[in-house]
Structures are given as C-alpha cells and as structure tokens.
Short mmCIF file of N, CA and C in Angstrom, two decimals:
data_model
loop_
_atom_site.label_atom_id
_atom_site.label_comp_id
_atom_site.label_asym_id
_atom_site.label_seq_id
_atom_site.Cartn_x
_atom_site.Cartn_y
_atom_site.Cartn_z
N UNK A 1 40.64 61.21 0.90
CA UNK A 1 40.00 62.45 0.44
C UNK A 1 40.77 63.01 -0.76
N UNK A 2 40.21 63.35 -1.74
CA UNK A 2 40.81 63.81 -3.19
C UNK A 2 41.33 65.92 -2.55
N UNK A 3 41.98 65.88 -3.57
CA UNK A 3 42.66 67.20 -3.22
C UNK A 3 41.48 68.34 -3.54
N UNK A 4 40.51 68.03 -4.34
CA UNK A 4 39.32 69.44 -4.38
C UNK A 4 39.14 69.16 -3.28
N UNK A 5 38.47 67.89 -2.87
CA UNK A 5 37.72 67.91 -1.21
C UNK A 5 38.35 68.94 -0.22
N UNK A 6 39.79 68.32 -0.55
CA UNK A 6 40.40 69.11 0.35
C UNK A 6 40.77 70.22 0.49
N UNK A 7 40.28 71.11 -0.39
CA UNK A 7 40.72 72.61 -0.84
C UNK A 7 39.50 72.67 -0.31
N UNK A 8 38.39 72.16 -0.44
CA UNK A 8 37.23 72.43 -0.18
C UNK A 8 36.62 72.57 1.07
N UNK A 9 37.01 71.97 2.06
CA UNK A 9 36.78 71.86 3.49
C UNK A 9 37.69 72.94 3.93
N UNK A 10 39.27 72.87 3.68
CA UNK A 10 39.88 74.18 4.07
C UNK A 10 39.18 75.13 3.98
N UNK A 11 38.72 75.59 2.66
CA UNK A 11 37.91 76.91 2.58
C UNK A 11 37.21 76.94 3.09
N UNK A 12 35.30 75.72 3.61
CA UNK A 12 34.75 76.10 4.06
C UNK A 12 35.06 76.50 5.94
N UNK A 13 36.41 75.98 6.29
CA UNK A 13 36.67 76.21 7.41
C UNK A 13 36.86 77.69 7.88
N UNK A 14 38.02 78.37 6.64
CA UNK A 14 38.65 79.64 6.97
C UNK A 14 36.92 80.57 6.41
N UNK A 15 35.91 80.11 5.55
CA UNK A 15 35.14 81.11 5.76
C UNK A 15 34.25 81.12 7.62
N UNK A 16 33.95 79.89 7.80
CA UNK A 16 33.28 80.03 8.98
C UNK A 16 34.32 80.88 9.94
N UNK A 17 35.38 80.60 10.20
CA UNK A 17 36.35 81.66 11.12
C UNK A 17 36.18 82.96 10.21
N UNK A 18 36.05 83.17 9.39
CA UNK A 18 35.87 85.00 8.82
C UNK A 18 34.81 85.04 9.52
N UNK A 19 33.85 84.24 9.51
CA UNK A 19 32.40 84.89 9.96
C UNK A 19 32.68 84.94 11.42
N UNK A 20 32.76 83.83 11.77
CA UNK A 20 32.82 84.43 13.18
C UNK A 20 33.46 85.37 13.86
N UNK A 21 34.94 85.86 13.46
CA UNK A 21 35.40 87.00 13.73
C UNK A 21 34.50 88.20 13.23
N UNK A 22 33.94 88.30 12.07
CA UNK A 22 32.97 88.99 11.76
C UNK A 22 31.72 89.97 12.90
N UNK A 23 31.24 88.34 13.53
CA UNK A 23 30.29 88.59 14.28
C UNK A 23 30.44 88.98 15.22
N UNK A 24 31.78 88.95 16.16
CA UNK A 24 32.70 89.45 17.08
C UNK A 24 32.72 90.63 17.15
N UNK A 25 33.04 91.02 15.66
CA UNK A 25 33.70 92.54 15.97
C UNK A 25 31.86 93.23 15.65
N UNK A 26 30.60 92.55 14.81
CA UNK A 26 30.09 93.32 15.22
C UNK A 26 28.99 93.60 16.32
N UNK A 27 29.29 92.36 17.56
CA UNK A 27 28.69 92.39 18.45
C UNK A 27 29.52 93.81 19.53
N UNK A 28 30.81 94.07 18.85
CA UNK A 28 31.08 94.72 19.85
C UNK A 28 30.66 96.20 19.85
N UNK A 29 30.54 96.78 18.88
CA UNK A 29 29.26 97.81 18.50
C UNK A 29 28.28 98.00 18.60
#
C-alpha cells in the first residue's frame, strides 16, 4: 500500500469513529 493510501484509509477510519461518537452523543438527547 503506497503512503497516500495510507493516509487515506487512516482518515477514512478516524472520520467514521467521529461519526459514530457523533451519533452517540446525539442519540442521547
């Protein structure tokens, strides 16, 4: 895997965990 790829999957990882903490906090409201 080339190093964009890999910047690239990191990121799309840490956005899906933003979202889901996201959705967490606003299910709890």
């Amino acid at each position: 895997m080339s190093k964009s790829q890999n910047k690239l999957a990191e990121f799309q990882g840490k956005r899906e965990a933003v979202i889901e903490i996201l959705l967490n906090e606003y299910i709890k409201y």
